[in-house]
Structures are given as C-alpha cells and as structure tokens.
Short mmCIF file of C-alpha atoms in Angstrom, two decimals:
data_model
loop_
_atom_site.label_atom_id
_atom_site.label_comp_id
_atom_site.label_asym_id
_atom_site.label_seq_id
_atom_site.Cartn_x
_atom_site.Cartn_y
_atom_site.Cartn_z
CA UNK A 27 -206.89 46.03 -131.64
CA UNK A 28 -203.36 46.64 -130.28
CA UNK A 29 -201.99 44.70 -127.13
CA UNK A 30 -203.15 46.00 -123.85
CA UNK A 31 -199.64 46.32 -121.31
CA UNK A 32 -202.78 45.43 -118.48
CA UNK A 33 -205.45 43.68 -120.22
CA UNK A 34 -207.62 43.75 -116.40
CA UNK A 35 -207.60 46.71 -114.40
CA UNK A 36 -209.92 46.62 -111.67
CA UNK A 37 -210.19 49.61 -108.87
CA UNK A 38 -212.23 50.46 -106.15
CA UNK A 39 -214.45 47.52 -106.56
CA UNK A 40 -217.50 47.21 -104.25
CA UNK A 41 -220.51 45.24 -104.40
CA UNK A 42 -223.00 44.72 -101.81
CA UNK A 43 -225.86 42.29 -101.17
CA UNK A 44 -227.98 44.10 -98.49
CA UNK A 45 -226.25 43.69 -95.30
CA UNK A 46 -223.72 41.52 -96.96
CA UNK A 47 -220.49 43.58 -98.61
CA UNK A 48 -218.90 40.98 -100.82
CA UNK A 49 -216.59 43.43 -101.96
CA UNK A 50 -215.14 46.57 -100.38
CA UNK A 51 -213.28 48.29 -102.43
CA UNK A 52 -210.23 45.93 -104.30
CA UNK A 53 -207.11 47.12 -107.17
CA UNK A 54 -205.52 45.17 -109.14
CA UNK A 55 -204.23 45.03 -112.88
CA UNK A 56 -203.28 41.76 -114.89
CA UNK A 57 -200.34 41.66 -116.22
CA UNK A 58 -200.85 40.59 -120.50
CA UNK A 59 -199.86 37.10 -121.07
CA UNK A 60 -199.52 36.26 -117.37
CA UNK A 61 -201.61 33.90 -115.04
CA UNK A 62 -202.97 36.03 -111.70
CA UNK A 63 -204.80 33.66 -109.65
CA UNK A 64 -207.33 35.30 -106.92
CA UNK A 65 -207.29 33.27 -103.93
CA UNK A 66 -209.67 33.04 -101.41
CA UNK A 67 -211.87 30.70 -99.33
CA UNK A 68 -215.71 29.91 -100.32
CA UNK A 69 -217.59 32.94 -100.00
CA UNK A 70 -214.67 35.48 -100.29
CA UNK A 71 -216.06 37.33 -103.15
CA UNK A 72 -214.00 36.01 -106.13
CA UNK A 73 -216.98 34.39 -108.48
CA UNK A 74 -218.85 37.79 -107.79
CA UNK A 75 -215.19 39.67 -109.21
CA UNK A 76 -215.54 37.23 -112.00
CA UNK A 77 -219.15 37.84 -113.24
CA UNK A 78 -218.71 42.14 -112.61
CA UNK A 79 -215.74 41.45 -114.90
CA UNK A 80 -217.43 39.25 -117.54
CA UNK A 81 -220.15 41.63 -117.45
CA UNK A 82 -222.68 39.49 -116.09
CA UNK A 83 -222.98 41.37 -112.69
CA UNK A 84 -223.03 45.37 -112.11
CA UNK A 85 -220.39 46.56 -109.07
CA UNK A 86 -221.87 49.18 -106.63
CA UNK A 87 -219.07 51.17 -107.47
CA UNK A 88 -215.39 51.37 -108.61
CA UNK A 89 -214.23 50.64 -111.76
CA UNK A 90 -213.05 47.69 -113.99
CA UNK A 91 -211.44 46.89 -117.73
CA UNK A 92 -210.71 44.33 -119.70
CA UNK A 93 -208.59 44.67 -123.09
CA UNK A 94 -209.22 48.11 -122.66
CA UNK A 95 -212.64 48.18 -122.49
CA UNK A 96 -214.71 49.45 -119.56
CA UNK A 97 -216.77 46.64 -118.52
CA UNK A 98 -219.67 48.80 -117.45
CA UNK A 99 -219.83 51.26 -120.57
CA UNK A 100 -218.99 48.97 -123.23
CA UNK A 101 -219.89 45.44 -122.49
CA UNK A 102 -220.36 44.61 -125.49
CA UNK A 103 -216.73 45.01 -126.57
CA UNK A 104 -216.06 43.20 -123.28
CA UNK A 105 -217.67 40.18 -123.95
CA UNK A 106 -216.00 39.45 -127.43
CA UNK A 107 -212.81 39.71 -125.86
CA UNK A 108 -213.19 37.32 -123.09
CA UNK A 109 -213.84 33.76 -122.81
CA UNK A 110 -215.44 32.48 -119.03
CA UNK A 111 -215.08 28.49 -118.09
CA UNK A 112 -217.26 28.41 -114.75
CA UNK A 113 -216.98 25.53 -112.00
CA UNK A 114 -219.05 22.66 -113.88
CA UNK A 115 -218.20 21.88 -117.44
CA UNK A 116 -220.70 23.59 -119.92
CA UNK A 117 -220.46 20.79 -122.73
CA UNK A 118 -223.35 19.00 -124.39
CA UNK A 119 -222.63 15.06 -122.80
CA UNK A 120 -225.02 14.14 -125.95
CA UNK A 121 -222.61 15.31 -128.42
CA UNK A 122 -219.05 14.07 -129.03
CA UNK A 123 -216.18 15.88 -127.99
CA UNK A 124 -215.92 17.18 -131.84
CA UNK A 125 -218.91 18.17 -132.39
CA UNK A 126 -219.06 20.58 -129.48
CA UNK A 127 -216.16 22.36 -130.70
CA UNK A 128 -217.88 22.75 -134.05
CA UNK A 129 -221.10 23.96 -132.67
CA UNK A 130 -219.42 26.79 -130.71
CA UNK A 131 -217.40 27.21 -134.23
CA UNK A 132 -220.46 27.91 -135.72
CA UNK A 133 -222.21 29.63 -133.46
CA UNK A 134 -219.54 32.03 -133.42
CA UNK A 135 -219.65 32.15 -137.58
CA UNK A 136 -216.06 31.03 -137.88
CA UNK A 137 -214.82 29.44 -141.45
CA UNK A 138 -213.58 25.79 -141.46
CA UNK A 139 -215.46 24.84 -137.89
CA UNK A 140 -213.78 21.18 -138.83
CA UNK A 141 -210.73 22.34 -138.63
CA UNK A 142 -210.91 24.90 -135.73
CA UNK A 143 -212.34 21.63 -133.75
CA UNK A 144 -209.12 19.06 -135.18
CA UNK A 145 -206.66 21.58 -134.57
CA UNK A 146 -207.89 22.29 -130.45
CA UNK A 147 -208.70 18.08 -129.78
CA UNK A 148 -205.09 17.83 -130.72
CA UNK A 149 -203.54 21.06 -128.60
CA UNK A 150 -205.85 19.11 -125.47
CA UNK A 151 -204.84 16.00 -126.37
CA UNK A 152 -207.94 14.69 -127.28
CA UNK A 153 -207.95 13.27 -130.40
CA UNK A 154 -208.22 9.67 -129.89
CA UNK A 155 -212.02 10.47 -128.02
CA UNK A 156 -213.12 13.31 -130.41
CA UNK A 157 -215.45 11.21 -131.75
CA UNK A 158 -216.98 9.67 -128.54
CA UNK A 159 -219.89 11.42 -126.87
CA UNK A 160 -218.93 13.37 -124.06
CA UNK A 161 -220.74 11.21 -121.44
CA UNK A 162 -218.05 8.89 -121.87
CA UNK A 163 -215.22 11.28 -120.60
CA UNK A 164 -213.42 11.54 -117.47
CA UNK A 165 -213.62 14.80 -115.07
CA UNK A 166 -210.18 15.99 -116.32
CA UNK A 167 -211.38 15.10 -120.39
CA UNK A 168 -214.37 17.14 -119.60
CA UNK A 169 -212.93 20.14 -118.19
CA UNK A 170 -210.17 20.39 -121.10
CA UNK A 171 -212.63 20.15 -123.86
CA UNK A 172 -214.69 23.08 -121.77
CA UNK A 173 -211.31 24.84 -121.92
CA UNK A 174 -210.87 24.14 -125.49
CA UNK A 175 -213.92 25.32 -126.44
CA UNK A 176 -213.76 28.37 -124.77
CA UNK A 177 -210.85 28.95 -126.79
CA UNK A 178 -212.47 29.23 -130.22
CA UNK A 179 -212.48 32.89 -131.57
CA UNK A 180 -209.01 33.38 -129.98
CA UNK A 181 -210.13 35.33 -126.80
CA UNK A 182 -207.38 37.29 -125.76
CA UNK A 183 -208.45 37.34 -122.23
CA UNK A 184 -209.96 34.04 -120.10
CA UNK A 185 -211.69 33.95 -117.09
CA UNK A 186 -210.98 30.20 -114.95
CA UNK A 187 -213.39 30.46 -112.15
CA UNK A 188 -212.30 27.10 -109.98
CA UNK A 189 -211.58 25.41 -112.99
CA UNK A 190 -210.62 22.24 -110.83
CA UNK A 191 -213.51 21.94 -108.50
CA UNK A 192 -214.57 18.17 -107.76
CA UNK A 193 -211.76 16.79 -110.01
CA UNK A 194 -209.47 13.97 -109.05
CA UNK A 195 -205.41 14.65 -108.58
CA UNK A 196 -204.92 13.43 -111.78
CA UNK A 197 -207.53 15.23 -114.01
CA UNK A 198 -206.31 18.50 -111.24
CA UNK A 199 -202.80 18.07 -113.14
CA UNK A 200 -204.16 17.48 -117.01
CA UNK A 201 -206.21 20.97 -116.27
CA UNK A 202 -202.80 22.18 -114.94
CA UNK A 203 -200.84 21.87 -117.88
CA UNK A 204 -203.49 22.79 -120.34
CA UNK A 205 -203.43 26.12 -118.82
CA UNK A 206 -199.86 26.88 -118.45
CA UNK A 207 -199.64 26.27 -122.08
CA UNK A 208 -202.30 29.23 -122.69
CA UNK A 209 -200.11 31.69 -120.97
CA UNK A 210 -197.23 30.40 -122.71
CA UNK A 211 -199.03 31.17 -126.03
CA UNK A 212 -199.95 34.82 -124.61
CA UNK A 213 -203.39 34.66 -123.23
CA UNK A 214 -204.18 36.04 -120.51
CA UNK A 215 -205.67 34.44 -117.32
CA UNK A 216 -207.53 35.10 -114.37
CA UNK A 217 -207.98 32.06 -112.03
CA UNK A 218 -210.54 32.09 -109.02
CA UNK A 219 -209.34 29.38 -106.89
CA UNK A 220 -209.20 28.41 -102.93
CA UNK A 221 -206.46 25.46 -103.63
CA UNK A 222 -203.06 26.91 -102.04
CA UNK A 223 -201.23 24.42 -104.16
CA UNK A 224 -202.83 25.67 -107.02
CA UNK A 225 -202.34 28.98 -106.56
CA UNK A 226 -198.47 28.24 -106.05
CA UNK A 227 -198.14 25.80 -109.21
CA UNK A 228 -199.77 27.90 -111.84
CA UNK A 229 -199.98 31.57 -111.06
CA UNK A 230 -197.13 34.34 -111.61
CA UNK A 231 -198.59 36.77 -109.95
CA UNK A 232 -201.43 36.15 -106.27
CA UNK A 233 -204.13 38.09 -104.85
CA UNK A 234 -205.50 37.42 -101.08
CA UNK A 235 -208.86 37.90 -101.10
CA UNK A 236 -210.39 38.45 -97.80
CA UNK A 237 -213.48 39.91 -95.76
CA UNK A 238 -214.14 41.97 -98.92
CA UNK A 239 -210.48 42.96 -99.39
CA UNK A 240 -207.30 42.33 -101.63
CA UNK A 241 -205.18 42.08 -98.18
CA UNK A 242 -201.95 40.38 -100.10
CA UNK A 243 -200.59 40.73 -103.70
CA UNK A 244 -197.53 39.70 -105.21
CA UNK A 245 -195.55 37.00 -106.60
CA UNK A 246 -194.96 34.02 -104.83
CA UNK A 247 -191.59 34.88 -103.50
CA UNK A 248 -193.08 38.51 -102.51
CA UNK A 249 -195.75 37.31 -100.45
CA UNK A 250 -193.51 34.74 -98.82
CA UNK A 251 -190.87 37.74 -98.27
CA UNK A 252 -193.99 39.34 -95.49
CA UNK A 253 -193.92 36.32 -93.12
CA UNK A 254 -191.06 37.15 -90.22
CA UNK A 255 -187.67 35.10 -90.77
CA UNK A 256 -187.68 31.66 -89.11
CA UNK A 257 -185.39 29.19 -87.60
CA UNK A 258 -184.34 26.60 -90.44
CA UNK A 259 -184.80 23.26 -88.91
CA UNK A 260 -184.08 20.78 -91.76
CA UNK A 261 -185.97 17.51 -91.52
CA UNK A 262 -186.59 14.10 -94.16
CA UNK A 263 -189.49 15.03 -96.17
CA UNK A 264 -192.62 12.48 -96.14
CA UNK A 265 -194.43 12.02 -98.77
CA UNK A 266 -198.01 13.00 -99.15
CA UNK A 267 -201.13 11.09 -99.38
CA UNK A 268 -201.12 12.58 -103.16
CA UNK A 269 -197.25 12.16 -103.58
CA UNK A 270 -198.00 7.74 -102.95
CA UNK A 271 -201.33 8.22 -105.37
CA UNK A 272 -199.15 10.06 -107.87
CA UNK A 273 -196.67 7.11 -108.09
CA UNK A 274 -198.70 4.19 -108.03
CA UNK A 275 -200.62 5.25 -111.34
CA UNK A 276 -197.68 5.96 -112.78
CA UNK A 277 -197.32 10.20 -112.98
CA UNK A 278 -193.98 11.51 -112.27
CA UNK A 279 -194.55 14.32 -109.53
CA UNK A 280 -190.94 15.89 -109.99
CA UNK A 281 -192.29 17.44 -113.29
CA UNK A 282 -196.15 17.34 -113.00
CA UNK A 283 -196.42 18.39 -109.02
CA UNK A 284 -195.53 21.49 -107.22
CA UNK A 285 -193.11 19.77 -104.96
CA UNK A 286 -193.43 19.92 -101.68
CA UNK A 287 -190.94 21.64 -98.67
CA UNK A 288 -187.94 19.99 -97.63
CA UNK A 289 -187.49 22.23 -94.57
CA UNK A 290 -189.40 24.24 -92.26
CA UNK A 291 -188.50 27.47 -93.63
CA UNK A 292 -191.72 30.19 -93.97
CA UNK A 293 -189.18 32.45 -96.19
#
C-alpha cells in the first residue's frame, strides 16, 4: 500500500451517550510520520476518539480514516494497519519479556518470531531482562515492552492512549524517548494525554479537546501565538520538585526534560 500524505483524517465526529455528548462534532488530519497528541482533561472525550478510530466503538456520525481506510466501512483493513497501547500494560507478567514478543510474533504468523523479539528488546533497551518474567519489571520496563510489542507486524499507524499514566518521572522519560524514536523511524502517532508537559515534549502538532470540541490546534509555537502579548518580566528560574528528583538519581534534564521557562513570557 502506498504512503498516505494524512494517514488519520477524522471529521465531523460525534458520539453521544444519552444525555451525555462526548463528542460534538471534531476535524482533524495526522500528519504521516508525525506525533499529534490530543490533549484534554479526564473525561474530555479522547479514549472514546481512540476506540471510534481503532474500530472498537461506532461514532453517531461524521467520518474517520486511517491509512486510507474508512474506519466504519472497512475495519478490517483498519485494524491491520494500526497498533493500540491502552493505559495499563497488556503483557503476560508470567512470561518473560521475550517470550511475549514471540507470542504476539506468532500470533500474528510472522517468520523468525526469535528474531523479531531480539531485534525490538534491543531497539527498547531491554536486552539484559529479556529473559526475566515480566513481574520483575519496573513501570517504565513494562510500558516499553507493551510498546514494543505493539510494534511487531510494522503498523504503520499507533494509537498511545495515556501511555504514561501512574508511571514515575523516570519511567515518564524512558516512555518518552522510546516514542520519539518511532516518529523518527516514520510511524505515525496519535497520543491521548492530559500531561501539559507531555504534550509540549513529544508532540509536533496539539489538539485542545474540550466540552466535546477540538477548540485549539496547532503547533506549539501556533497555539502559544493566540494568547495576547505580555510584559517580559525576567526572573532566576527555580527548580522543580522533578528538576531536584531528576538530579539526585543521576538523569541529566537538559537533554531528557522539556526545560522549563526562564521568564514570564505567555508568547
């Protein structure tokens, strides 16, 4: 199948749970290759976007597709084109960290499953605990091996529905970098999140989701271009609460950390 220029496209949205209307009525299109994070508190809507556009959910109306297939008409194409990593880690804690990869190798009827599974423990950096059971792992080992496998089949399109929910700053940062380096390799994301900071550190492009609409969308810089000027008033930076537990185990938050502001300046 050839590359899609926008493999989502999602407009006129709407779904409805009796009085409640989740969604009314939200555009967008994902850019191929990029990371579009949809932002919004708990209860905005943006697992319910996720699961119409996974197929696992009809919309009330509107229309939505991914790689170029229309999520209602053809789900079927749909789902063998996507890969969805919920909030909790779906791995097997009985198995090791291999030999989850190989099962989802094998379920999907790929060749080598050994191989597939080496090749992603060493991309996550996971090696060294393949062979431990997954019981053993940390939050952030967890939710990259979830990632990894999710990966398998090459899915040209993944769905990150609060991918960092519950984890610690640390394991927040492994998850980080594990998926900016699937963008940089061309796949395309969409991340459900209600972390600001998260939003700002990973995605290219935002969506504001809101009362059941898309009320901002943009880059970073765009959406900080529709706040009015204000007066500069430069002041020493403190550091966070995160910034001090950053440093004292030993991870350098100039590279790993969306730094923080050194002014008062909403432009």
């Amino acid at each position: 199948m050839s590359a899609v220029a926008s493999p989502i496209r999602v407009s006129g949205l709407e779904k409805s749970y009796k009085d409640l209307h989740l969604l009314r009525g939200i555009d967008f299109d994902v850019a191929g290759g990029s990371i579009f994070a949809l932002l919004g508190s708990n209860g905005a809507g943006k697992t319910t976007v996720v699961k119409i556009l996974s197929t696992l959910l009809s919309a009330d109306a509107g229309t939505a597709s991914v790689s170029g297939f229309d999520v209602a008409a053809q789900p079927a194409q749909v789902r063998g084109s996507i890969s969805l990593t919920g909030q909790f880690a779906a791995v097997d804690e009985v198995l090791s960290g291999r030999e989850n990869l190989v099962l989802i190798a094998r379920l999907r009827h790929l060749s080598d499953p050994g191989g597939i599974a080496d090749d992603l423990l060493r991309r996550f950096s996971l090696t060294d605990a393949g062979g431990r059971k997954v019981s053993t792992y940390s939050g952030g080992m967890r939710r990259r091996l979830d990632i990894a496998m999710s990966l398998i089949g090459h899915p040209p399109v993944i769905f990150l529905d609060e991918p960092t929910t519950g984890l610690d700053p640390e394991a927040r940062i492994e998850v980080w970098q594990a998926v900016k380096e699937l963008a940089v390799q061309g796949t395309t994301i969409l991340l459900t999140t209600q972390y600001l900071e998260e939003a700002e550190h990973l995605a290219d492009r935002i969506a504001v989701l809101h009362q059941g609409h898309i009320i901002a969308n943009g880059t970073l810089a765009e959406l900080k271009q529709l706040l009015p000027p204000a007066q500069v008033e430069y002041v020493e930076k403190q550091p966070t609460l995160e910034d001090v537990f950053l440093a004292i185990i030993g991870v350098d938050t100039a590279t790993d950390t969306p730094s923080g502001p050194t002014r008062k300046d909403s432009r």
